[in-house]
Amino acid sequence: MPKIIEVVPNISEGRHKEVLQEIVSALESERDGARVLDVSSDADHNRSVLTLAGEPEQARRSVLRLFEAVLPRIDLRAHAGEHPRLGAVDVVPFVPVSGTTMSECVELARQVGEEVGRRFSVPVYLYEEAATSEHRRNLADVRKGEFEGLPDKMRDPRWRADFGPPEPHVSAGATAIGAREFLIAFNVNLGTPRLEIAEKIARAIRHSSGGLRYCKAMGVALKERNLAQVSINMTNFRKTPLHRVVEMIRCEASRHGVEVVGSEIVGLVPNDALLAAADFYLRLETFDSSQVLENRLSTPGE
Amino acid sequence: MPKIIEVVPNISEGRHKEVLQEIVSALESERDGARVLDVSSDADHNRSVLTLAGEPEQARRSVLRLFEAVLPRIDLRAHAGEHPRLGAVDVVPFVPVSGTTMSECVELARQVGEEVGRRFSVPVYLYEEAATSEHRRNLADVRKGEFEGLPDKMRDPRWRADFGPPEPHVSAGATAIGAREFLIAFNVNLGTPRLEIAEKIARAIRHSSGGLRYCKAMGVALKERNLAQVSINMTNFRKTPLHRVVEMIRCEASRHGVEVVGSEIVGLVPNDALLAAADFYLRLETFDSSQVLENRLSTPGE
């Protein structure tokens, strides 16, 4: 199996299509870079989320190329938008997808962070799994005060940057670089239009109100389909797998005399997350992902 | 997604390790050939089954390389073994795995068949999905009379070869080249040692006695585990999917008060077969395999 890492840089530009196009073109022209899978822009947030994937070295190269392309084009001194942001390249999470581990992504975040600080003079904070101390783990805390508050924040020894200069980059602020698990957006549709049932189920399954550790959920009314939906973010599909969420929802729904009528995955999903569901429901005893023919083809030398 | 085709050549040599090793080495040294995933030899049958996979052009190149390596090394005039065989390279089925279709495999079988007939003077019969008439579809009919009966058989106009000379190759006989679906070997374990229950369930689910179209099954006693097992060959997982077999077994077993305690896939399985099971059990509504992140990486240009 090749090592595959997802990188999801968030950049502080969501309004000027031609600027975005230049940045995306720079990434796409990077030889041996990661593949650009998706670009989602939001004008109100004035922010774009890029989704790339590839081998670790390709991911590294693409992030450096991204900084090269962004620094001359995005100036935070002239930036306004609803979403909190720290810098021109605001956040860069590395995500293990297959054939690799979280600790490899943490290592990569640190290596890229060091290079960004040194080559571009942009201060870098390591966050989430890559954080160097507990108070920097949560991205919201790292971003608190935003671009405008950086000069003060960085004078506090607790908020000295992990890499790069001791003061913000004049136009690009600072960047948070980290490692986290893959996020799966997953919705489950109920055979009822009653929103309050979806809300009750959401409360039952989500971590914040006593449910599954890596599950966020809320109830949503799908007016056109006359259905209520449990809308879920799964933040660690290896520890809280899809089938466990579906079966818990089925069980809670039946207590209200309601059935699960369907589900949907929004956007991308790692192959392993679906193989784990097949493994569970087929009651496989000794399944090994090297039995998947496609995986055998991409394993170097046997 | 890259096009992936499996090729499963059966050759008439299962006793001389050094001869087999030379043949396998020739395949492995083929630049841009298909990947050799498995070699299984049987001394009683005096026969070996090679499993290769790769893109269509790689599969084509490997089969031609196989003939080059086999012709000087295997002489059917000196061959004995229990398994019926027509030639030194006995059978070559092409199997669609992903990103390709059965009709592409049929086309490939014909193209390779023509090349084998022309370059190696070995008569070629097209069989199964690639057959040019109904009476040549079934491999057992094509192979009837075996190597020794070929001179007579080939004088019958109904058994003129599809490609190559009108008489057998003196030492290599003839070859059957065809296209078929992927075969999944799948076993389901029951929570009972009673073999007769596994046999009853096997009769219920298999095609030959009234069951599912692309399912072969028999009951087996697993003495060491004190369990009965339904042992299954699935000959078309797209039309008779894994989940339908498991659910039918579960239903029949419960009629005897018995549970399905586990299952196992023997050997390789295409990723699509497992994704289909996940899709069914998670009740996905609009799943598309391009949502699998790994598939997006291997799609050329988006």
XYZ file of C-alpha atoms in Angstrom:
604
model
C 0.000 0.000 0.000
C 1.379 3.479 -0.791
C 1.462 5.963 2.100
C -1.336 8.448 1.637
C -1.663 11.654 3.617
C -4.392 14.233 3.235
C -3.538 17.920 3.718
C -6.316 20.478 4.182
C -4.833 24.007 4.108
C -7.238 26.838 4.906
C -6.235 30.120 3.321
C -7.576 33.616 3.977
C -8.987 34.397 0.543
C -12.509 33.484 -0.554
C -13.587 36.387 -2.735
C -11.133 36.947 -5.560
C -11.463 34.066 -8.017
C -8.408 35.071 -10.067
C -6.143 35.116 -6.990
C -7.408 31.694 -5.933
C -6.934 30.395 -9.448
C -3.292 31.516 -9.464
C -2.680 29.777 -6.139
C -4.369 26.553 -7.236
C -2.469 26.619 -10.542
C 0.784 26.930 -8.632
C -0.114 23.820 -6.621
C -1.192 21.907 -9.710
C 2.015 22.780 -11.561
C 4.163 21.471 -8.696
C 6.000 18.449 -10.066
C 5.817 15.559 -7.586
C 3.391 17.508 -5.434
C 0.233 16.224 -3.768
C -2.919 16.068 -5.836
C -5.464 18.908 -5.484
C -8.767 17.077 -4.876
C -11.045 19.945 -3.935
C -11.237 23.724 -3.466
C -14.161 25.177 -1.490
C -14.438 28.950 -1.110
C -16.748 30.973 1.092
C -17.151 34.691 0.347
C -18.698 35.577 3.741
C -15.849 33.865 5.552
C -13.420 35.206 2.936
C -11.662 31.888 3.197
C -10.939 28.789 1.079
C -10.406 25.201 2.103
C -8.065 23.218 -0.167
C -8.021 19.426 -0.024
C -4.868 17.708 -1.264
C -3.598 14.168 -0.930
C -0.460 12.248 -1.760
C 2.620 10.641 -0.268
C 4.317 12.418 2.658
C 7.070 13.955 0.532
C 4.509 15.189 -2.015
C 2.460 16.737 0.780
C 5.538 18.498 2.150
C 6.450 19.917 -1.247
C 2.913 21.158 -1.888
C 2.665 23.012 1.415
C 5.937 24.836 0.746
C 4.721 25.674 -2.752
C 1.492 26.970 -1.208
C 3.381 29.440 0.974
C 5.382 30.640 -2.042
C 2.156 31.274 -3.925
C 0.160 32.800 -1.058
C 2.687 35.211 0.505
C 2.842 37.728 -2.381
C -0.950 37.508 -2.981
C -2.738 37.635 0.378
C -2.258 40.554 2.784
C -4.000 40.129 6.118
C -3.822 43.864 6.836
C -6.533 44.293 4.190
C -8.505 41.154 5.106
C -11.995 41.034 6.592
C -14.275 38.020 6.980
C -16.459 36.265 9.513
C -14.209 33.301 10.179
C -11.456 33.679 12.802
C -7.965 33.639 11.233
C -4.366 34.015 12.280
C -2.642 34.302 8.936
C -2.678 34.241 5.143
C -2.101 30.497 5.231
C -4.222 30.057 8.326
C -4.230 26.334 9.182
C -2.489 23.296 7.688
C -3.578 19.933 9.134
C -1.908 16.699 7.994
C -4.204 13.667 8.106
C -3.209 9.971 7.901
C -5.337 8.168 5.293
C -3.674 4.849 4.522
C -0.383 3.031 4.900
C 0.763 5.612 7.450
C 0.306 6.629 11.076
C -0.595 9.655 13.144
C 2.948 9.833 14.481
C 4.287 10.094 10.943
C 1.890 12.995 10.326
C 3.031 14.670 13.552
C 6.649 14.302 12.417
C 5.742 15.761 9.018
C 3.918 18.716 10.611
C 7.028 19.510 12.649
C 9.371 19.166 9.693
C 7.203 21.361 7.452
C 6.665 23.820 10.319
C 10.397 24.210 10.786
C 10.901 24.767 7.045
C 8.066 27.325 6.803
C 9.462 29.288 9.756
C 12.959 29.283 8.330
C 12.308 29.858 4.627
C 9.339 32.228 4.788
C 9.848 33.949 8.176
C 6.304 33.077 9.159
C 5.871 32.061 12.826
C 4.374 28.566 13.142
C 2.281 27.132 15.989
C 1.995 23.360 16.154
C -1.524 22.273 17.167
C -3.700 19.219 17.883
C -1.743 15.965 17.725
C 1.416 17.902 16.807
C 1.101 20.388 19.694
C 4.204 20.814 21.886
C 2.175 21.587 25.013
C -1.397 20.989 26.120
C -2.548 24.628 25.974
C -1.729 24.716 22.230
C -3.646 21.591 21.323
C -7.009 23.258 20.668
C -7.003 25.306 17.444
C -9.498 27.837 18.838
C -7.063 28.688 21.645
C -4.141 29.038 19.221
C -6.213 31.355 17.032
C -7.601 33.469 19.881
C -6.905 37.196 19.340
C -6.558 36.520 15.617
C -4.160 38.269 13.224
C -4.722 41.644 14.837
C -3.827 40.355 18.325
C -0.655 38.519 17.285
C 1.937 41.198 18.211
C 0.681 41.199 21.819
C 0.052 37.469 22.013
C 3.540 36.607 20.805
C 5.150 38.639 23.576
C 3.628 36.201 26.073
C 6.223 33.409 26.629
C 3.362 30.859 26.655
C 2.647 31.873 23.058
C 6.130 32.029 21.631
C 5.971 30.372 18.196
C 7.288 26.808 17.783
C 9.239 27.842 14.668
C 10.107 31.054 12.847
C 10.668 34.607 14.078
C 9.468 35.935 17.473
C 7.075 38.436 15.867
C 4.338 38.039 13.233
C 4.999 38.223 9.505
C 3.917 41.733 8.539
C 1.341 40.703 5.929
C 0.923 36.946 6.495
C 0.603 36.817 10.307
C 1.240 33.310 11.616
C 0.228 29.772 10.676
C -1.063 26.824 12.685
C 0.331 23.520 11.394
C -0.825 20.264 12.907
C -1.956 16.692 12.586
C -5.419 15.282 13.151
C -7.551 12.327 12.188
C -9.651 12.219 9.015
C -13.042 13.860 9.403
C -15.992 12.022 7.866
C -19.224 13.981 7.326
C -22.007 11.423 7.580
C -25.778 11.929 7.654
C -28.433 9.414 8.688
C -32.026 9.903 7.500
C -34.971 8.888 9.651
C -38.397 7.689 8.552
C -40.089 10.643 10.240
C -40.358 14.391 9.649
C -40.197 15.047 13.423
C -37.081 17.140 14.068
C -37.246 16.595 17.836
C -36.576 12.869 17.356
C -33.442 13.604 15.305
C -32.362 16.039 18.009
C -32.885 13.484 20.772
C -30.878 10.907 18.872
C -28.107 13.440 18.182
C -27.877 14.135 21.928
C -27.710 10.404 22.640
C -24.857 9.624 20.263
C -22.612 12.678 20.475
C -19.636 13.005 22.774
C -20.543 16.409 24.225
C -23.749 15.118 25.813
C -22.570 11.658 26.902
C -22.306 9.675 23.657
C -19.506 8.303 21.520
C -16.056 9.797 21.991
C -15.329 10.855 18.367
C -18.817 11.836 17.289
C -20.389 15.282 16.864
C -24.063 15.370 15.876
C -27.114 17.558 15.487
C -30.688 17.170 14.267
C -31.658 18.765 10.937
C -35.045 18.981 9.167
C -34.895 18.050 5.466
C -37.959 20.013 4.375
C -38.066 18.948 0.704
C -37.913 15.260 1.618
C -40.157 15.684 4.669
C -37.565 13.831 6.764
C -35.562 14.475 9.892
C -31.837 13.813 9.702
C -29.050 13.218 12.187
C -26.080 15.128 10.781
C -22.766 13.781 12.045
C -19.083 14.650 12.032
C -16.923 11.654 12.821
C -13.543 12.866 14.018
C -11.824 9.473 14.376
C -13.314 6.685 12.317
C -10.806 4.128 13.592
C -11.865 4.532 17.219
C -15.535 5.397 16.644
C -16.425 3.444 13.469
C -19.334 4.092 11.107
C -21.212 0.904 11.950
C -21.304 1.701 15.661
C -22.871 5.089 14.975
C -25.443 3.602 12.583
C -26.382 0.801 14.983
C -26.706 3.202 17.916
C -28.970 5.462 15.875
C -31.047 2.462 14.744
C -31.479 1.396 18.365
C -32.420 4.875 19.644
C -34.767 5.442 16.686
C -36.635 2.182 17.249
C -37.430 3.339 20.792
C -39.485 6.095 19.068
C -40.972 3.629 16.555
C -38.856 5.168 13.798
C -36.627 3.477 11.200
C -33.314 4.445 9.637
C -34.265 4.908 5.982
C -30.866 5.792 4.575
C -27.538 7.480 5.048
C -25.052 9.515 3.041
C -21.382 10.321 3.106
C -20.703 13.966 2.283
C -17.477 14.428 0.346
C -14.625 11.974 0.664
C -14.152 8.891 2.809
C -11.054 6.717 3.298
C -11.412 3.213 1.887
C -10.528 1.744 5.301
C -13.633 3.276 6.889
C -15.890 1.362 4.481
C -13.857 -1.858 4.680
C -14.315 -1.774 8.463
C -18.110 -1.626 7.995
C -18.043 -4.575 5.571
C -15.815 -6.486 7.993
C -18.266 -5.907 10.867
C -21.488 -6.721 9.059
C -20.150 -9.748 7.184
C -18.730 -11.013 10.509
C -15.348 -11.632 8.930
C -13.084 -13.518 11.315
C -9.586 -12.954 10.036
C -9.816 -10.293 7.382
C -6.584 -8.539 6.485
C -6.570 -5.567 4.127
C -3.722 -7.201 2.175
C -6.462 -9.563 0.899
C -7.876 -6.669 -1.098
C -6.480 -7.215 -4.579
C -5.963 -3.521 -5.271
C -3.818 -3.179 -2.145
C -1.555 -5.990 -3.305
C -0.852 -4.181 -6.539
C 0.479 -1.097 -4.833
C 2.687 -2.853 -2.288
C 6.307 -2.521 -3.327
C 8.119 -5.872 -3.738
C 6.675 -9.022 -2.252
C -9.214 4.725 -11.034
C -6.598 2.714 -12.968
C -7.906 -0.185 -15.054
C -7.089 -3.411 -13.256
C -7.401 -6.827 -14.838
C -6.599 -10.123 -13.187
C -5.119 -12.961 -15.295
C -5.065 -16.507 -13.959
C -3.015 -18.726 -16.312
C -3.033 -22.454 -15.519
C 0.081 -24.227 -16.758
C 0.776 -27.971 -17.021
C 3.693 -28.220 -14.617
C 3.324 -28.766 -10.894
C 6.221 -31.034 -9.994
C 9.528 -29.491 -11.042
C 10.221 -26.521 -8.809
C 13.201 -25.308 -10.851
C 11.186 -25.228 -14.089
C 8.399 -23.280 -12.357
C 10.920 -20.910 -10.859
C 12.369 -20.147 -14.302
C 8.907 -19.424 -15.664
C 7.944 -17.188 -12.734
C 11.283 -15.362 -12.958
C 10.628 -14.678 -16.633
C 7.270 -13.128 -15.706
C 8.762 -11.094 -12.885
C 11.532 -9.759 -15.097
C 9.073 -8.538 -17.724
C 9.334 -4.762 -17.739
C 5.864 -3.204 -17.700
C 4.278 -6.600 -17.180
C 1.478 -7.512 -14.782
C 2.353 -8.227 -11.170
C 2.700 -11.872 -10.080
C 0.506 -12.068 -6.954
C 0.425 -15.806 -6.351
C 1.698 -19.183 -7.602
C -0.065 -22.365 -6.412
C 1.251 -25.731 -7.560
C -0.305 -29.163 -7.185
C 1.927 -32.199 -7.718
C -0.957 -34.699 -8.135
C -2.560 -32.494 -10.757
C 0.903 -31.704 -12.139
C -0.377 -28.209 -12.670
C 0.196 -24.639 -11.394
C -2.180 -21.725 -11.138
C -0.550 -18.286 -11.513
C -2.374 -15.147 -10.399
C -1.293 -11.881 -11.996
C -2.871 -8.443 -12.064
C -2.238 -5.141 -13.774
C -3.448 -2.823 -16.490
C -4.726 -4.391 -19.748
C -1.502 -3.744 -21.662
C 0.575 -5.189 -18.819
C -1.621 -8.299 -18.766
C -1.210 -8.726 -22.515
C 2.570 -8.460 -22.296
C 2.785 -10.930 -19.423
C 0.737 -13.593 -21.215
C 2.966 -13.375 -24.287
C 6.027 -13.582 -22.035
C 4.478 -16.629 -20.374
C 4.228 -18.469 -23.705
C 7.846 -17.615 -24.500
C 8.928 -19.080 -21.167
C 6.669 -22.153 -21.182
C 7.070 -23.431 -24.769
C 10.709 -24.578 -24.483
C 10.159 -25.981 -20.963
C 6.897 -27.950 -20.896
C 6.284 -30.869 -23.256
C 2.784 -32.339 -23.061
C 3.940 -35.572 -24.722
C 5.694 -36.372 -21.449
C 2.992 -34.989 -19.140
C 0.781 -36.966 -16.781
C -1.490 -35.642 -14.041
C -5.004 -35.979 -12.701
C -6.356 -32.660 -13.929
C -7.729 -32.492 -17.492
C -5.508 -30.345 -19.768
C -5.325 -29.328 -23.403
C -1.897 -27.742 -23.532
C 1.300 -26.562 -21.866
C -0.331 -23.189 -21.185
C -3.710 -24.755 -20.549
C -6.139 -21.940 -19.731
C -5.804 -18.144 -19.584
C -8.833 -16.292 -18.196
C -8.908 -12.470 -18.091
C -10.965 -11.055 -15.221
C -12.226 -7.463 -14.810
C -11.360 -6.148 -11.320
C -11.803 -2.378 -11.341
C -12.115 0.533 -13.729
C -12.809 -1.854 -16.595
C -15.565 -4.013 -18.064
C -16.183 -7.584 -19.134
C -16.356 -6.486 -22.755
C -12.862 -5.004 -22.478
C -11.627 -8.338 -21.106
C -13.327 -10.175 -23.982
C -11.608 -7.840 -26.440
C -8.268 -8.434 -24.715
C -8.756 -12.236 -24.790
C -9.344 -12.047 -28.542
C -6.384 -9.780 -29.163
C -4.019 -11.924 -27.087
C -5.472 -15.102 -28.645
C -4.745 -13.823 -32.138
C -1.188 -12.906 -31.137
C -0.536 -16.277 -29.462
C -1.795 -18.156 -32.524
C 0.312 -16.083 -34.899
C 3.561 -15.746 -32.954
C 3.747 -19.158 -31.258
C 1.783 -21.374 -33.691
C -0.358 -22.604 -30.813
C -4.064 -23.078 -31.683
C -6.314 -20.971 -29.417
C -9.911 -21.611 -28.382
C -11.860 -18.661 -26.999
C -14.116 -19.705 -24.091
C -16.662 -18.412 -21.562
C -17.512 -14.737 -22.108
C -15.061 -14.593 -25.019
C -16.467 -17.695 -26.782
C -17.352 -17.265 -30.474
C -20.168 -19.805 -30.319
C -22.304 -21.314 -27.570
C -20.802 -24.808 -27.682
C -17.363 -23.365 -26.843
C -18.505 -21.387 -23.819
C -18.044 -24.158 -21.246
C -14.360 -24.873 -20.541
C -15.042 -28.560 -19.822
C -16.422 -28.983 -23.370
C -13.465 -27.178 -24.923
C -11.051 -29.389 -22.985
C -12.886 -32.668 -23.673
C -10.541 -35.281 -25.248
C -7.592 -33.402 -23.750
C -4.148 -33.024 -25.331
C -4.134 -36.584 -26.640
C -7.476 -36.171 -28.456
C -6.611 -32.835 -30.107
C -5.529 -34.125 -33.573
C -8.931 -35.814 -34.045
C -10.953 -33.060 -32.388
C -9.417 -30.333 -34.547
C -10.434 -32.110 -37.766
C -14.073 -31.582 -36.728
C -15.149 -28.196 -38.257
C -17.061 -27.441 -35.030
C -13.711 -27.514 -33.230
C -11.526 -25.581 -35.629
C -9.401 -23.237 -33.474
C -10.326 -19.545 -33.283
C -6.712 -18.545 -33.948
C -3.471 -20.247 -34.951
C -2.754 -23.310 -37.084
C -5.369 -25.994 -37.935
C -3.480 -28.693 -36.022
C -2.071 -28.874 -32.471
C 1.347 -27.588 -31.510
C 3.500 -30.712 -31.325
C 4.594 -30.272 -27.689
C 2.302 -27.509 -26.378
C -1.094 -28.714 -27.662
C -3.643 -25.909 -27.647
C -4.715 -23.157 -25.248
C -8.094 -21.920 -24.046
C -8.151 -18.144 -23.635
C -11.225 -16.441 -22.244
C -12.850 -13.889 -19.994
C -14.847 -14.494 -16.834
C -15.913 -12.739 -13.664
C -13.782 -12.657 -10.518
C -14.218 -15.693 -8.297
C -14.488 -15.060 -4.559
C -13.933 -18.013 -2.204
C -16.026 -17.242 0.867
C -16.816 -19.435 3.895
C -19.519 -18.895 6.498
C -19.177 -20.585 9.903
C -22.237 -21.776 11.827
C -22.706 -22.008 15.588
C -23.214 -25.777 15.366
C -21.047 -28.826 14.656
C -23.917 -30.487 12.736
C -22.726 -30.969 9.145
C -26.239 -31.772 7.878
C -27.360 -28.215 8.681
C -24.471 -26.739 6.655
C -25.400 -29.112 3.819
C -29.055 -28.093 3.907
C -28.114 -24.414 3.819
C -25.659 -25.030 0.957
C -28.481 -26.668 -1.050
C -30.764 -23.708 -0.305
C -28.378 -21.007 -1.476
C -26.589 -22.579 -4.445
C -27.643 -22.177 -8.047
C -27.556 -25.876 -8.960
C -30.311 -26.770 -6.505
C -32.528 -23.695 -6.877
C -30.593 -20.913 -5.106
C -28.699 -17.823 -6.154
C -27.535 -17.617 -9.755
C -23.800 -17.039 -9.189
C -23.311 -19.123 -6.059
C -21.764 -22.585 -5.630
C -21.808 -24.055 -2.123
C -21.236 -27.161 -0.050
C -21.253 -28.114 3.613
C -17.935 -28.845 5.355
C -17.173 -30.040 8.901
C -14.418 -28.024 10.642
C -13.369 -30.742 13.073
C -10.767 -28.761 15.055
C -13.197 -25.909 15.710
C -16.162 -28.248 16.203
C -18.140 -26.178 13.701
C -20.008 -26.759 10.469
C -19.211 -24.420 7.593
C -20.905 -23.422 4.358
C -18.086 -23.196 1.813
C -18.949 -20.948 -1.122
C -17.605 -19.955 -4.518
C -19.119 -16.721 -5.735
C -18.728 -16.536 -9.500
C -20.143 -13.042 -10.051
C -20.036 -10.758 -7.023
C -21.665 -7.884 -8.886
C -24.842 -9.830 -9.637
C -24.881 -12.070 -6.560
C -23.307 -9.871 -3.860
C -21.729 -11.031 -0.588
C -24.379 -9.500 1.667
C -27.192 -11.360 -0.083
C -25.441 -14.693 0.488
C -24.737 -13.904 4.150
C -28.307 -12.754 4.819
C -29.787 -15.802 3.094
C -27.575 -18.096 5.178
C -28.513 -16.211 8.348
C -32.199 -16.658 7.523
C -31.926 -20.377 6.702
C -29.734 -21.017 9.755
C -32.185 -19.344 12.135
C -34.851 -21.783 10.944
C -32.655 -24.471 12.562
C -32.024 -22.350 15.656
C -28.439 -21.771 14.542
C -26.447 -18.535 14.273
C -23.827 -17.323 11.808
C -20.746 -17.003 14.018
C -18.282 -15.742 11.449
C -17.077 -15.739 7.878
C -13.819 -15.651 5.983
C -12.576 -14.658 2.570
C -10.033 -17.123 1.196
C -7.350 -15.419 -0.875
C -8.007 -12.166 -2.664
C -11.145 -10.051 -3.004
C -11.757 -6.972 -5.168
C -12.264 -3.798 -3.155
C -15.619 -3.218 -4.886
C -17.060 -6.417 -3.402
C -16.463 -5.119 0.131
C -17.585 -1.563 -0.653
C -20.885 -3.026 -1.892
C -21.386 -4.763 1.476
C -20.667 -1.512 3.370
C -23.050 0.332 1.056
C -25.840 -2.168 1.743
C -25.491 -2.410 5.509
C -24.961 1.327 6.111
C -28.019 1.969 3.883
C -26.096 4.540 1.864
C -28.420 6.387 -0.482
C -26.192 7.930 -3.111
C -22.769 6.455 -2.636
C -20.368 6.754 -5.547
C -16.989 5.034 -5.497
C -15.348 8.288 -6.580
C -16.049 9.407 -2.988
C -13.386 6.983 -1.825
C -10.321 9.164 -1.357
C -7.893 6.533 -2.663
C -9.862 6.250 -5.918
C -9.596 10.003 -6.482
C -5.841 9.832 -6.268
C -5.534 7.326 -9.082
C -7.970 8.977 -11.490
C -6.031 10.677 -14.265
C -6.747 14.434 -14.583
C -9.821 15.911 -12.989
